[in-house]
Amino acid sequence: MSLIETYLANAQAQRDAAAKTPLPNRKAMHERSAETWEEMARSVSDTAARAAINLAAKSVLVG
């Protein structure tokens, strides 16, 4: 399982926990946590994409 998949699984677990709790404050806490995990997954994805672009650019310049 990749880091992105792990982060998205954690986000889903938080959303599931939010759906199960009757307490509004706890539900909000789980939703914020899910949003944080999703943002972390987007960040890892963006970083990987930039790294691939940089590597491709480097190989064009060197090659």
C-alpha positions in Angstrom: 0.0 0.0 0.0 1.4 3.3 -1.0 1.6 6.3 1.3 -1.2 8.0 -0.6 -3.4 4.9 -0.3 -2.6 4.8 3.4 -3.5 8.4 3.9 -6.8 8.0 2.0 -7.6 4.9 4.0 -7.1 6.9 7.2 -9.3 9.6 5.9 -12.0 7.1 5.1 -11.7 5.6 8.6 -12.2 9.0 10.1 -15.3 9.6 7.9 -16.7 6.3 9.0 -16.0 7.2 12.7 -17.8 10.6 12.1 -20.8 8.8 10.6 -21.1 6.5 13.7 -20.9 9.1 16.5 -24.0 10.9 17.7 -21.8 13.7 19.3 -21.6 16.8 17.2 -18.2 17.9 18.5 -16.7 14.4 18.0 -18.2 14.2 14.5 -16.6 17.6 13.6 -13.3 16.4 15.0 -13.4 13.3 12.8 -14.3 15.3 9.8 -11.4 17.7 10.3 -9.1 14.8 10.7 -10.4 13.2 7.5 -9.8 16.5 5.7 -6.2 16.7 7.1 -5.5 13.1 5.9 -6.9 14.0 2.4 -4.8 17.1 2.2 -1.7 15.0 3.2 -2.5 12.6 0.4 -2.8 15.5 -2.1 0.5 16.9 -0.9 2.3 13.6 -1.4 0.7 13.2 -4.9 1.7 16.8 -5.8 5.3 16.2 -4.6 5.6 13.0 -6.6 4.3 14.7 -9.7 6.8 17.6 -9.3 9.6 15.1 -8.7 8.7 13.2 -11.9 8.6 16.5 -13.9 12.0 17.5 -12.4 13.5 14.2 -13.2 12.2 14.3 -16.8 13.5 17.8 -17.2 16.9 16.8 -15.8 17.2 13.9 -18.2 16.4 16.1 -21.2 19.0 18.6 -20.1 21.7 16.0 -19.4 20.7 13.6 -22.2 
